[in-house]
Every structure is written in C-alpha cells, then in structure tokens.
Coordinates of C-alpha atoms in Angstrom, one line a residue:
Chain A
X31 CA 47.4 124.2 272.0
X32 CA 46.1 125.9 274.9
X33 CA 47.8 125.8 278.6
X34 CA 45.8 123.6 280.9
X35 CA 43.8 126.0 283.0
X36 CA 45.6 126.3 286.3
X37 CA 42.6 127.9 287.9
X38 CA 40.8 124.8 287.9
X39 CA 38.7 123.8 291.5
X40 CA 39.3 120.5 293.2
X41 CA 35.3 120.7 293.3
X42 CA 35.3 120.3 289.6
X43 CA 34.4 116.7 288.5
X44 CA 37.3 114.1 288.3
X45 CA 38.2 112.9 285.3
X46 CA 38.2 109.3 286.6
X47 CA 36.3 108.5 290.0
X48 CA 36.2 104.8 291.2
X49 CA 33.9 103.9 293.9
X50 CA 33.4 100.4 296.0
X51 CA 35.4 98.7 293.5
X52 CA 35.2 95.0 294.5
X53 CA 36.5 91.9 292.2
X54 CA 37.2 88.5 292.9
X55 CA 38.6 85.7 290.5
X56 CA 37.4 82.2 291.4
X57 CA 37.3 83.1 295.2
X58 CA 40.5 85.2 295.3
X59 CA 39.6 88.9 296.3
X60 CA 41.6 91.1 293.7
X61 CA 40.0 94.0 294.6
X62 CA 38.5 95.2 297.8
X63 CA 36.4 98.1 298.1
X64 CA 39.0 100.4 296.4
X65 CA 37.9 104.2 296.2
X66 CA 39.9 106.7 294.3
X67 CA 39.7 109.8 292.0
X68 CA 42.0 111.0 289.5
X69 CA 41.2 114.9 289.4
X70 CA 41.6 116.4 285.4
X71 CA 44.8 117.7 283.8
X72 CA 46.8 116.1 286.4
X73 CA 48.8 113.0 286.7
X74 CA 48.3 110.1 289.0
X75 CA 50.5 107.2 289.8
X76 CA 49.0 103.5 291.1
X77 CA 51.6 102.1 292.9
X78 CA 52.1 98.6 295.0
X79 CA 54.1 96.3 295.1
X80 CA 53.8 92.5 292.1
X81 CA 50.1 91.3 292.4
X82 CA 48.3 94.2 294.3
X83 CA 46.1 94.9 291.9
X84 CA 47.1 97.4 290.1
X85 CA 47.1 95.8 286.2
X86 CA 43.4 94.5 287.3
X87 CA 42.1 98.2 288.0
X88 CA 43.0 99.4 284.7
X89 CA 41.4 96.1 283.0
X90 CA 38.1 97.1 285.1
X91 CA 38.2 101.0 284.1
X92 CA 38.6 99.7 280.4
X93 CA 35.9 97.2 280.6
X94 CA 38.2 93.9 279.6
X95 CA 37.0 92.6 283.0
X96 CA 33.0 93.1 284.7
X97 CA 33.1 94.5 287.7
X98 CA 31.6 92.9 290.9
X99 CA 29.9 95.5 292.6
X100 CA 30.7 99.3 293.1
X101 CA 30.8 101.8 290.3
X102 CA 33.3 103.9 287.6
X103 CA 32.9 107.3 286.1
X104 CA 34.7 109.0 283.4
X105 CA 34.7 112.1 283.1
X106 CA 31.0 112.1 285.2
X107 CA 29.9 109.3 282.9
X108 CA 28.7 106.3 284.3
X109 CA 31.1 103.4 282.4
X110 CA 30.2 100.5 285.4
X111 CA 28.1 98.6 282.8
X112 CA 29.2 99.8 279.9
X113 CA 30.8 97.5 276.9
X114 CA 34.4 97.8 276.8
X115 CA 33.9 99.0 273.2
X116 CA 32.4 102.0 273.6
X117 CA 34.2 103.1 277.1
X118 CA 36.5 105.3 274.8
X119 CA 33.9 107.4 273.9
X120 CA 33.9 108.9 277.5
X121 CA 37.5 110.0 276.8
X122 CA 39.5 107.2 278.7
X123 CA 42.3 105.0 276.7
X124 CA 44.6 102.7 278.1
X125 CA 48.4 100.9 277.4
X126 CA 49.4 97.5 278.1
X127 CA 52.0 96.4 280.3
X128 CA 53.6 94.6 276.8
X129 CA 53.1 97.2 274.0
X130 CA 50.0 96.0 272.0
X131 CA 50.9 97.6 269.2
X132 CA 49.8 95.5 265.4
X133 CA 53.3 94.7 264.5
X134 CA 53.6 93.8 261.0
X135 CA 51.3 97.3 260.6
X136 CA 53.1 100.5 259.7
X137 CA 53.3 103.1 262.3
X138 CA 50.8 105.3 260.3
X139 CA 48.1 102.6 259.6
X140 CA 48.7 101.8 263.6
X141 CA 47.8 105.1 263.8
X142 CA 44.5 105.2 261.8
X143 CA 42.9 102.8 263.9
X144 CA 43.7 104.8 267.0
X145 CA 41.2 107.3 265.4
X146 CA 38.6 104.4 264.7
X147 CA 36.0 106.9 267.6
X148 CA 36.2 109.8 265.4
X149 CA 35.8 108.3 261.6
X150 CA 33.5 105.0 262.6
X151 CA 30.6 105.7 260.0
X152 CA 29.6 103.5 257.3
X153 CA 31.2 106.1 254.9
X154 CA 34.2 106.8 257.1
X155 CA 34.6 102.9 256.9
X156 CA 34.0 102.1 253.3
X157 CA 36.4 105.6 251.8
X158 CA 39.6 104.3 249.9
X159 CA 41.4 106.6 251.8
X160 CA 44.5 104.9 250.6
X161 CA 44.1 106.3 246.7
X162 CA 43.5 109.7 247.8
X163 CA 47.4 111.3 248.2
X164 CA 47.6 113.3 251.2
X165 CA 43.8 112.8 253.2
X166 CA 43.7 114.3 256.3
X167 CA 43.3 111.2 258.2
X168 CA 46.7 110.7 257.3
X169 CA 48.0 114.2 257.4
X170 CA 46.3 114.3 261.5
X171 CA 48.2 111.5 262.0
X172 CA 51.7 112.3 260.6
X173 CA 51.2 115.8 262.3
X174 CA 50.7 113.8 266.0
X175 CA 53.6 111.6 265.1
X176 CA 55.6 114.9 264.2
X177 CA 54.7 116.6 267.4
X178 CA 56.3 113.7 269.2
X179 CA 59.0 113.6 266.8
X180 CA 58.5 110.6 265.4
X181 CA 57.8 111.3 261.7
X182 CA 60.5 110.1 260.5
X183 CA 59.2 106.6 261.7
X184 CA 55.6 106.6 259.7
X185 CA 56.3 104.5 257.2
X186 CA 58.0 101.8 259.1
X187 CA 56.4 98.4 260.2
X188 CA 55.9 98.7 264.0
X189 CA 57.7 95.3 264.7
X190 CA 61.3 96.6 263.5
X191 CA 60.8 99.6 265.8
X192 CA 63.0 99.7 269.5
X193 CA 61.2 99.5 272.1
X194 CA 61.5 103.2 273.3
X195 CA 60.0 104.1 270.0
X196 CA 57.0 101.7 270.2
X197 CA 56.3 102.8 273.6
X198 CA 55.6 106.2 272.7
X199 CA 53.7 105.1 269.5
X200 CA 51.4 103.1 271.6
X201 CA 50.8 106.9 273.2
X202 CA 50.2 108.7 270.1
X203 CA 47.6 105.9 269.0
X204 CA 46.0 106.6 272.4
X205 CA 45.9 110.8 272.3
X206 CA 44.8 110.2 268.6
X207 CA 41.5 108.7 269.7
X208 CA 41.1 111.9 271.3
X209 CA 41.1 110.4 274.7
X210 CA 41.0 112.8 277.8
X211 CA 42.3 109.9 280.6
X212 CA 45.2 108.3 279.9
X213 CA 46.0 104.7 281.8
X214 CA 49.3 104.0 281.5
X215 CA 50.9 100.4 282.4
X216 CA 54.6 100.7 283.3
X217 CA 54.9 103.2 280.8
X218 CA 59.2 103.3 281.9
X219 CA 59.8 100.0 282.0
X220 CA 62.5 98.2 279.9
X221 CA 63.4 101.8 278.9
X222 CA 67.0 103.1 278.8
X223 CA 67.5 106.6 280.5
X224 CA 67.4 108.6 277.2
X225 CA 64.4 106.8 276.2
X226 CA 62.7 107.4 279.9
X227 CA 63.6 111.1 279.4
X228 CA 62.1 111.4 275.7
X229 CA 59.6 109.5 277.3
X230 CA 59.0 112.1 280.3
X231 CA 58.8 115.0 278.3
X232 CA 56.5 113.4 276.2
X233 CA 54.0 112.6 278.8
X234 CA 54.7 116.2 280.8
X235 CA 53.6 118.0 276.6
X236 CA 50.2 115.8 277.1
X237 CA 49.6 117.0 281.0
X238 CA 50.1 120.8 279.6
X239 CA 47.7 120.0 276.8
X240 CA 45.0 119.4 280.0
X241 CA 45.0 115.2 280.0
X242 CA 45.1 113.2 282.8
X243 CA 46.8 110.5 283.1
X244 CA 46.9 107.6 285.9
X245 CA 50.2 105.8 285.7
X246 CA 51.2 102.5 287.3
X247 CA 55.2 102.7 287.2
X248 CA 57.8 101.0 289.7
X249 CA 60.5 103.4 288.8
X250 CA 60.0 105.8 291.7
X251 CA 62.2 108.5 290.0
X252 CA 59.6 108.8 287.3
X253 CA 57.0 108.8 289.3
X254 CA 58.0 111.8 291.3
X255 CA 59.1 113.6 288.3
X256 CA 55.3 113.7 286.5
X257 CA 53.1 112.4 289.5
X258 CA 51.2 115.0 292.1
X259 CA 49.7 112.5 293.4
X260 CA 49.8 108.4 294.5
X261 CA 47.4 105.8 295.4
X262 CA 49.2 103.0 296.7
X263 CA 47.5 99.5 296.8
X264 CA 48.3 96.2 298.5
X265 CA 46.6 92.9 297.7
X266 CA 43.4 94.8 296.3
X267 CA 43.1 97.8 299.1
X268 CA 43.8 101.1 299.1
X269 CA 46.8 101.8 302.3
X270 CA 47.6 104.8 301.3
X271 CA 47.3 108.3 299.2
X272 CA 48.7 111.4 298.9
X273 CA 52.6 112.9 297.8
X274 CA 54.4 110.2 297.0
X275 CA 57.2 111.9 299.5
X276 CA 54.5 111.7 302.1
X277 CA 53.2 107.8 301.3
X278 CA 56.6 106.8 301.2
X279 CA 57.0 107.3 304.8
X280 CA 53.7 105.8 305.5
X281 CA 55.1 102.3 307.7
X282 CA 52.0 100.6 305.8
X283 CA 53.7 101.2 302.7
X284 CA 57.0 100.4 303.9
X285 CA 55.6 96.9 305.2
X286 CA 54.0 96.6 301.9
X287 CA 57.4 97.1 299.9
X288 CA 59.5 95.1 302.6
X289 CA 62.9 94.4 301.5
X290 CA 63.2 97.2 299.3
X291 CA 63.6 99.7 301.8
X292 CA 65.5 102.4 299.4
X293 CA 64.2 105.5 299.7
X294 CA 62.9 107.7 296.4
Chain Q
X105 CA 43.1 82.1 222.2
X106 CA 43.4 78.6 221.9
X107 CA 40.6 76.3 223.5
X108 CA 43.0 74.9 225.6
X109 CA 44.2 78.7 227.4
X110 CA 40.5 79.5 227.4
X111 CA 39.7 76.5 229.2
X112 CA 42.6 77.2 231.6
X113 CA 42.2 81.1 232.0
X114 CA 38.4 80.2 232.8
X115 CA 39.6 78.1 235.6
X116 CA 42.1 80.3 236.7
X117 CA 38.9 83.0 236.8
X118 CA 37.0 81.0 239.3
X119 CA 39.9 79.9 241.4
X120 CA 40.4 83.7 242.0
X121 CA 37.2 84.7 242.7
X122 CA 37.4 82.0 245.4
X123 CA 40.4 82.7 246.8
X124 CA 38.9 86.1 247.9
X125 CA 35.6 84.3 249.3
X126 CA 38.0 82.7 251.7
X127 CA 40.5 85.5 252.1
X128 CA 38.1 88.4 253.2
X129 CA 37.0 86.3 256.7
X130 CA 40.9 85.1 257.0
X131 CA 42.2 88.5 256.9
X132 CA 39.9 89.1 260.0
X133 CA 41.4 85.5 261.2
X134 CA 38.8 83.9 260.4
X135 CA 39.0 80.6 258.5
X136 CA 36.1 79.1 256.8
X137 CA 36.9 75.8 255.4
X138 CA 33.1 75.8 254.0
X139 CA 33.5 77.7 251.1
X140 CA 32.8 75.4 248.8
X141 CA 28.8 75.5 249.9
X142 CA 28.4 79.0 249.7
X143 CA 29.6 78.8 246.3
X144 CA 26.8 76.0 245.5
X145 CA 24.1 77.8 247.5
X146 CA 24.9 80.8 244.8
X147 CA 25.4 78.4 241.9
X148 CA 21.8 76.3 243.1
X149 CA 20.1 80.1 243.5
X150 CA 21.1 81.3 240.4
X151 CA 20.5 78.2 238.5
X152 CA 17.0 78.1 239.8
X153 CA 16.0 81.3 239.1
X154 CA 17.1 81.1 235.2
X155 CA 15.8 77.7 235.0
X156 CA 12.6 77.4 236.7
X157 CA 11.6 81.6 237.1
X158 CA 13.1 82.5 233.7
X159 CA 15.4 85.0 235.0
X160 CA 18.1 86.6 232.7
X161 CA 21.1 85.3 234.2
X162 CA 22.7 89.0 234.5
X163 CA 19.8 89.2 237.3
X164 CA 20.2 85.3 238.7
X165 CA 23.8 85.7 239.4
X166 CA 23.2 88.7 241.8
X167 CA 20.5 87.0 243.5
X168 CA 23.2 83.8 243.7
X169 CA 25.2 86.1 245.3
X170 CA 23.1 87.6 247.7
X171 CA 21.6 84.4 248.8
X172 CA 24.9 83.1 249.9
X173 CA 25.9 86.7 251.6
X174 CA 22.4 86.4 253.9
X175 CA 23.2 82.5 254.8
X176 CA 26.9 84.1 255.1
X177 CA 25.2 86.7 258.1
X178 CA 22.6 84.1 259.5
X179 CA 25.1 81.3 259.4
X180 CA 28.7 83.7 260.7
X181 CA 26.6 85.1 263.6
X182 CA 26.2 82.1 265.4
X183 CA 29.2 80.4 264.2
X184 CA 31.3 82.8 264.5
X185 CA 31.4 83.1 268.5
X186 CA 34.0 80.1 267.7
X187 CA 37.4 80.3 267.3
X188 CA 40.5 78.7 265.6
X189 CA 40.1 74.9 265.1
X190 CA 36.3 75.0 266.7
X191 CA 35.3 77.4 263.9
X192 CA 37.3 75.5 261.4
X193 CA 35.3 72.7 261.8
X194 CA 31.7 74.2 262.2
X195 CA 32.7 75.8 258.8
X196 CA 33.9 72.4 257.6
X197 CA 30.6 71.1 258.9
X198 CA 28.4 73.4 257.2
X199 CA 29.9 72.8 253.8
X200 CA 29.2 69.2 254.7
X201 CA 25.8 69.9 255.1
X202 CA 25.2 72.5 252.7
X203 CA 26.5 70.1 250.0
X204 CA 24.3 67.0 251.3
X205 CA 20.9 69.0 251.0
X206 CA 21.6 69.9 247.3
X207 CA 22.7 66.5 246.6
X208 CA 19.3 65.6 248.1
X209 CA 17.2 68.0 246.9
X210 CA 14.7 67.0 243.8
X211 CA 13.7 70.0 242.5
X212 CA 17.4 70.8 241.6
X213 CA 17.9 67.4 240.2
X214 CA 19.2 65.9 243.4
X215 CA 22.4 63.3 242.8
X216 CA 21.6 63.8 239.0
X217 CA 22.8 67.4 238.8
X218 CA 21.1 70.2 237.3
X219 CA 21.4 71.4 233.4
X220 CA 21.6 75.1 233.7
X221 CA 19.5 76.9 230.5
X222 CA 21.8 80.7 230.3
X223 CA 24.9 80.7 229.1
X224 CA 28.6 82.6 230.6
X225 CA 30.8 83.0 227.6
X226 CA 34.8 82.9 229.1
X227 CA 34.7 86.9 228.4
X228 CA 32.3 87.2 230.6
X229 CA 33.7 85.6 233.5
X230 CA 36.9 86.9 232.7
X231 CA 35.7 90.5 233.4
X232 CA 33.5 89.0 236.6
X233 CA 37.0 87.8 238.3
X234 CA 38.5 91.2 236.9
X235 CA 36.0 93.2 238.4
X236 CA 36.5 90.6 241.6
X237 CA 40.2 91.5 241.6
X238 CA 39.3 95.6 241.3
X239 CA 36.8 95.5 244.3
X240 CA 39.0 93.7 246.4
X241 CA 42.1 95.5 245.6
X242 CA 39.2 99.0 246.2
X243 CA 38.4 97.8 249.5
X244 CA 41.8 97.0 250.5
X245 CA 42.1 100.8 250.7
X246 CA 39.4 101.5 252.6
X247 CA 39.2 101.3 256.5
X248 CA 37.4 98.4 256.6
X249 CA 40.6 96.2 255.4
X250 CA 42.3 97.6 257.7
X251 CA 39.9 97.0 260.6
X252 CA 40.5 93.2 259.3
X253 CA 44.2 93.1 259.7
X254 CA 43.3 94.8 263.4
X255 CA 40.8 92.8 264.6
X256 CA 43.2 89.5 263.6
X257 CA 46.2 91.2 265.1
X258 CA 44.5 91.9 268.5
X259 CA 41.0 91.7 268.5
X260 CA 41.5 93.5 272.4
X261 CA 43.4 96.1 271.8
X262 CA 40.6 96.9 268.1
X263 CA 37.7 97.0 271.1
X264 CA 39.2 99.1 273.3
X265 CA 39.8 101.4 270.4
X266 CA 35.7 101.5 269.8
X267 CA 36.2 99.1 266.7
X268 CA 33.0 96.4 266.5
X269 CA 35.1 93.0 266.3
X270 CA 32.0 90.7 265.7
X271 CA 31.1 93.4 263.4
X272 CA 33.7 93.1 261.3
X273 CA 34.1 89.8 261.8
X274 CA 30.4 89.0 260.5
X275 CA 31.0 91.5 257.8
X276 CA 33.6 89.6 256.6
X277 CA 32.3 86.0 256.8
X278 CA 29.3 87.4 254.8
X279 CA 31.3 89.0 252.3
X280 CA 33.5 87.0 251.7
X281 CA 30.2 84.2 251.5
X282 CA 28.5 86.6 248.8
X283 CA 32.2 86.3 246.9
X284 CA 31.6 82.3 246.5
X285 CA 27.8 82.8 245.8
X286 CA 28.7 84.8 243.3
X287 CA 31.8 83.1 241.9
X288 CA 29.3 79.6 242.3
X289 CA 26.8 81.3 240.1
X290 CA 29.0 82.1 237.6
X291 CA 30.1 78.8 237.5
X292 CA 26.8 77.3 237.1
X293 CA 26.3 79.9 233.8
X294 CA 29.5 78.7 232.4
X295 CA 29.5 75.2 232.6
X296 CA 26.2 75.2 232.0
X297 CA 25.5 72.1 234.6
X298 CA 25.9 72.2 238.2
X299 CA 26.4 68.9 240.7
X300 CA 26.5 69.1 244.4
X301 CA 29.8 66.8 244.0
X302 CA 31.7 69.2 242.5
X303 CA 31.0 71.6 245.8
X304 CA 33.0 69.0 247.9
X305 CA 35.6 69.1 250.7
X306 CA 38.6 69.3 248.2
X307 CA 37.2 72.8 246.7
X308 CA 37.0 74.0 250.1
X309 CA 40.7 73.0 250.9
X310 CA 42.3 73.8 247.9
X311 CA 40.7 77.5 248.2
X312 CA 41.9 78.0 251.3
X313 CA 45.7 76.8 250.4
X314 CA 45.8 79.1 247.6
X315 CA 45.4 82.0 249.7
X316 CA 47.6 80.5 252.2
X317 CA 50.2 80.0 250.0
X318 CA 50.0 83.3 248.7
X319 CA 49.5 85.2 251.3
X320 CA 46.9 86.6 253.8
X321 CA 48.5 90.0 254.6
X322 CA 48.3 92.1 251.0
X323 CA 45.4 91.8 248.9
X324 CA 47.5 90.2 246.1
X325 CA 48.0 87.2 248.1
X326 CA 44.6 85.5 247.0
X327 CA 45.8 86.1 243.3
X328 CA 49.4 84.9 243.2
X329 CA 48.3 81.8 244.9
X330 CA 45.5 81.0 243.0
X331 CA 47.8 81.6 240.1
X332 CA 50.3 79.6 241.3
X333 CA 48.2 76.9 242.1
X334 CA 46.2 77.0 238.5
X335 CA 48.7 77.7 235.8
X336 CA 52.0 76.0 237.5
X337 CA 50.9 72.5 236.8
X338 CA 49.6 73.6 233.5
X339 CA 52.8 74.6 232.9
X340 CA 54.4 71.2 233.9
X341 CA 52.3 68.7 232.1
X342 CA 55.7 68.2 229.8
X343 CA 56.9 66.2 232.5
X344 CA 54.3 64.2 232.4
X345 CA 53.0 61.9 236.2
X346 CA 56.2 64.0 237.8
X347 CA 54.4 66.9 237.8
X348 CA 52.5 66.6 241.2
X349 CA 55.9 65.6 242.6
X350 CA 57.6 68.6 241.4
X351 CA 54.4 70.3 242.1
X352 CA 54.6 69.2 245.6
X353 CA 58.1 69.9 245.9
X354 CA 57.8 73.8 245.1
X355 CA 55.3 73.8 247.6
X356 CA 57.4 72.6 250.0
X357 CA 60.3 74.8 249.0
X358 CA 58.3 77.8 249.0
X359 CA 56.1 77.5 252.1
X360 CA 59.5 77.1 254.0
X361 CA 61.0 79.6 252.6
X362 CA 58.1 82.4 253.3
X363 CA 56.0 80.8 255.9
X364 CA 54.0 84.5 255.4
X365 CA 53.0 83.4 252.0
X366 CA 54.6 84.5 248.9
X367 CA 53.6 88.1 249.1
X368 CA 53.4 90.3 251.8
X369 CA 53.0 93.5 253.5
X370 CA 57.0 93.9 254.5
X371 CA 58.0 92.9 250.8
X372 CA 55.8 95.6 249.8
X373 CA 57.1 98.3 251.8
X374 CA 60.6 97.0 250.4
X375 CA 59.3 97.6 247.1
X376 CA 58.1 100.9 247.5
X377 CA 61.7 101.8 249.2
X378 CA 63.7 100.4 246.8
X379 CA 61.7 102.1 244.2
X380 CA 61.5 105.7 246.1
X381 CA 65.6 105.5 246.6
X382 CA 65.9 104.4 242.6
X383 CA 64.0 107.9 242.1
X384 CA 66.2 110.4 244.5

C-alpha cells in the first residue's frame, strides 16, 4: 500500500463537493442551502447537535433520498440525479447509524456482496464460487478481514458478533467495494474505549491508504483525534467550519450545543 | 419398487420441484401464493404442443417451462412493485385467474380436462426433480443466491452496494415461475390428463408451507419440507383418521420449536464445526 501523497494541492478536486443543498420533508426544511467539500485523503467530521441534519446529508450523498434543488459531486462526478444504485461506482460508500449488516450471513459472505461493483457480470453472478476451494473472491476478502485483524471471525454469522466487531465489518464491506469516500454514521458510538481505539487505528490505516472519509460522531475526543477538519450544522445550515478547536469557540456553536457547554 | 412407493416417490418428485418454484422468489422475500398457475400455464403449454402440434414431449416440456418463466417476467414486473401481504394477494389473484381461463378455455377441454397423448414414465420424472434438486443446490453457490438472501435481508443496504433489487427480484419470480411450468408439464406427461381443478388454491398453499416448514434460508429447506410433508403421512396411514391429527400435531411441535424452519443456515455452520473439531 502506498503512503497517501502528502504533496497533494487544495486546488485538486474534492473527493466530495455539495453545493445549494436544499431538502424539505412535508414543509419542514431539513436542509438549507448547505455547501461543503470534503478535500481527498483527509478526514472530515459533520457535527451538530440531535436533528440538524446531519443523518439526512449522508441519505442525499447516497441517493436513499432526492434532492430538492442544488447539486453533489463525487470525486468530480455529477451524482445529483443519479440512482442510488449506481452512486458507488463514483467511489462513495456509506454506514448506518444501526450497523446494517445481514445478520444471519457469515462475515465472509457479508463480505462478498460488498464487492457486488467489481464482480456484477452475468458470469461473475452465475459462477458457483462456493465449489471452487480457495477463489479469490474469497481469498480478497479474508486478506481485508486479516488486514483489520479480523480473520479469525470469517466464518462466523454476523448476528453472534459484539458490536465493536460488527462495526468494523460494516467497514471492511465498505473499503471492499473499493470505495474512495467513506460516510461514516456515528462510527464510536455504543463502543467501549478499547473498541473506539481498535476502531481509531482502523480508520487512521484507511486515511494513510489515501480515503476520505466524512464522519458524523458526537464523541468529540474522536473526532479531534482523526478529523482535520468540521462542518458543523444546525437545523439544516451550515454555522460553522474549520478546526474543530477553532469551531468550538465559535458562540454560534456554543448556542447550538447549549447545555453542554464542556469543552473538547 | 412396489406400485404403491412409485406412486408415492412420483408425488414426492413433483412436490419438490414445487417447493423450489416458490422458494427461489421467497429467498428474495418474495412470496407468491400463485404457484399453482404457473405450473398449469406449463402443464396447458406442454400439453398443447404434444397434443395438437405433435411435439415430442422432451421438446413440449421446455417450451412448458419457458412459457411460464416469460408470464413469470411479464407478470413479476408489474406485480412485483408490491410488497408483503399486497403481493401475497396479487399472487393469490393471479393463480385465481390463471386457473379460471384454463378451466374456461375450449380448445384445452375447458371444465372437462384435457387427455394428454406423451407419456412421463416415474424414472423420468425422478431424474427431472433430481436434476431440479442439482441446479438448485448449483445455484445456491453462485452469487446470485446470495444476492437473494441480501436483497431479503436489506434490500437498502443491497442498492447502495450497486446490487439491482428488482433485478433480482424479477429474476427470481421468473425463475422460480419457469420451476412450476416446468414441474406442471411434467405433470401433465405423467398423469397423462390435466384439469384446471387440480391447479387450485390448496396446491398453491401447501407449496408454500412446505418450504416454510423446511426452511427458506439453506437450499435444503424446499426438500426436507416437501419430504416431510409427502412421505410423513404415508408413513402414518397405520393409525388410520388419527393421522392428520398427529400430522397436525408435529407440525405444531416443530414450527414452535424452529420458527426458522427445520433446516437452516446456523445449523449448518454447526455442522461444519462440529465436523472440522471431530477432524483436529
């Protein structure tokens, strides 16, 4: 694996740019005209506080919802009307706020539909893969779970996994679809520290391999710890960007968060 | 082989081959609870073809089969933008219909039924639901099985990972309609006479509890339950009118016991443990 290349220009594309992004539910504004970029090989945090919006940007980036007006790119691709189905073809994968892992699945077979993009021909589709010992689909897969070190979970059925465990499955599934843009939902929640730090190092390995990632997380600690950079949002706007030691001070923010008033 | 097991095996033959008719969409979550006109729209096709075109029946059955597949894609990709109860029914419906236009139909003998002239000998179809039981257990290797189990599982999260879900879902109503076509034409051959009152409700219901009852998440599912549900009462005809009771009764008992069906994918992995410790 190569080093991410430090010498890369701000001017360089962003992996994820969202511009004018508006969305309303039955009259209720979700989003107002929220612009942001996510430059590559870095990591980004969306921050807020409960119902600012944040769940809704990464359902519009991933195409479960249509977007109102205003646009998306990946990776300089236009995704604003493209089926959610093929958005992962322009590099970006997502998590969900509950792990959507299939549970009665085993870890490797999890796996293999993760890397549905790059084995979706009619002959990729119809190969009994499962008679032929040792086929790479399954070796690829068992090396990513080794890399994490998780091998020694392949076999298992998700559902008896803990939840540390499943959480950083759900992340292997995702890099295995080879995407380049990573949206994480509250990747650190309902973790214990050990699993928070296994879970760090994890996602600090997949910034030095050159992926972005835009995190929403409420665990400030871990945001500070992989984040260069933080959007905050408040019922659907942007109030603030920059160093999360910067926005913190911001007083918008500080109304925004009011009653937890602890500093990072 | 006696006449008797013959005449039991041969049923046992066609209740497998429909089990995987309706298994196939229900592994995608699908449920169609009109199986039972897909198999006469296969057992009608074929019949006609050897009867009226003078078609060998090793030709007709295909055709059966194929028949029932295109309704299967014509039919699933309108129907199948329904979902739980709403598709059950449309299915239910379409049987319904399905089974009303043959029974009305003159040039294959309407409410009479229809004398079919090519003969299925019980080795044949014996080797028909073998070869049924080796594709399916083929394909349950594949990616495309797997794609089933996703797509039921979370049909989101299968999208977002570039998977087609009314793809696959289509793919599998169709298949799994070809499967009762083709099973339905055999049928036709075997019995040598065909009557839209045979392709009723309770085939369609019974098909579907076999797989139930066996299991929707391994590929031997389909086949332990229609087993189950062919040979058991065979087995207790000793005890003469108890034996839907205690027919009923092991149903009961075993449906609480493994809500999942009888087999499934956790009792496999057991298996293969158990049997990978017993080597080490």
């Amino acid at each position: 694996m190569s080093a991410p290349a430090p010498t890369a220009t701000p001017a360089a594309a962003p992996a994820l740019a969202i511009s004018g992004l508006q969305k309303s539910f039955a009259g209720v504004r979700a989003i107002r005209d929220l612009s942001f970029s996510v430059p590559k090989g870095r990591a980004t945090a969306l921050i807020g506080p409960n119902g600012a919006g944040k769940t809704t940007v990464f359902n519009l980036v991933s195409g479960v919802y249509g977007v109102d007006s205003g646009s998306i790119h990946v990776n300089g691709v236009d995704v604003t009307h493209l089926p959610s189905r093929r958005r992962i073809r322009t590099g970006v994968a997502r998590s969900f706020q509950n792990i959507r892992l299939m549970s009665h699945l085993s870890v490797l077979e999890n796996l293999l539909v993760g890397q549905h993009v790059r084995a979706s021909s009619l002959a990729a589709l119809l190969t009994p893969y499962r008679l032929i010992p040792n086929h790479r689909w399954k070796r690829e897969a068992r090396a990513a779970l080794a890399e994490s070190g998780l091998e020694q979970y392949a076999e298992e059925t998700v559902g008896a996994l803990p939840y540390g465990v499943r959480k950083r499955i759900d992340l292997v599934r995702a890099t295995l679809a080879g995407a380049s843009v990573l949206m994480l939902d509250e990747p650190a929640a309902g973790l214990n520290p050990s699993e928070t730090n296994a879970l760090r190092d994890h996602l600090k390995a997949l910034i030095a391999r050159g992926l972005t990632l835009l995190v929403v997380e409420h665990d400030m600690h871990f945001v500070d710890s992989i984040c260069e950079n933080v959007v905050v949002l408040n019922f659907g706007e942007k109030i603030a960007e920059g160093p999360l030691s910067v926005v913190w001070r911001d007083p918008k923010v500080r109304e925004a968060y009011i009653g937890t008033d602890e500093e990072a | 082989m006696s006449g008797y097991l013959t005449g039991v095996l041969v049923v046992l033959a066609f209740n497998v081959m429909a089990a995987y008719a309706v298994y196939l969409p229900l592994a995608a979550g699908q449920l169609n609870l009109g199986i039972a006109g897909f198999m006469a729209i296969g057992a009608y096709a074929a019949a006609y073809l050897t009867n009226e075109l003078g078609w060998s029946m090793w030709a007709a059955v295909p055709m059966g089969s194929a028949a029932a597949g295109l309704v299967g894609i014509l039919i699933g990709i309108p129907v199948l933008r329904t979902h739980g109860i709403y598709l059950a029914l449309a299915t239910f419906a379409l049987g319904q219909v399905i089974a009303a236009v043959f029974l009305n139909l003159d040039v294959v003998g309407a409410a009479a039924g229809y004398p079919v002239t090519d003969y299925a000998a019980p080795g044949v179809v014996f080797a028909c639901a073998i070869g049924v039981v080796l594709l399916m257990a083929l394909i349950s290797r594949t990616r495309f099985a797997l794609y089933l189990t996703a797509v039921k599982s979370d049909a989101t999260v299968a999208d977002l990972m570039g998977i087609s879900v009314r793809g696959i879902q289509v793919a599998a109503f169709a298949l799994g309609a070809a499967l009762a076509g083709f099973g339905g034409a055999m049928y036709a051959h075997h019995y040598s006479f065909i009557e839209a009152q045979h392709f009723n409700v309770l085939l369609s219901v019974f098909t579907v509890l076999y797989v139930l009852f066996g299991g929707v998440q391994t590929v031997w599912g389909p086949l332990v339950g229609a087993a189950f549900f062919t040979l058991v009462p065979e087995l207790l005809r000793a005890s003469d009118q108890w034996r839907y009771a205690l027919f009923a009764l092991f149903i009961i008992i075993f449906m609480a016991l493994r809500p999942q069906g009888l087999v499934t994918a956790s009792l496999f992995r057991l298996f293969r443990r158990r049997s990978k410790g017993a080597s080490a």
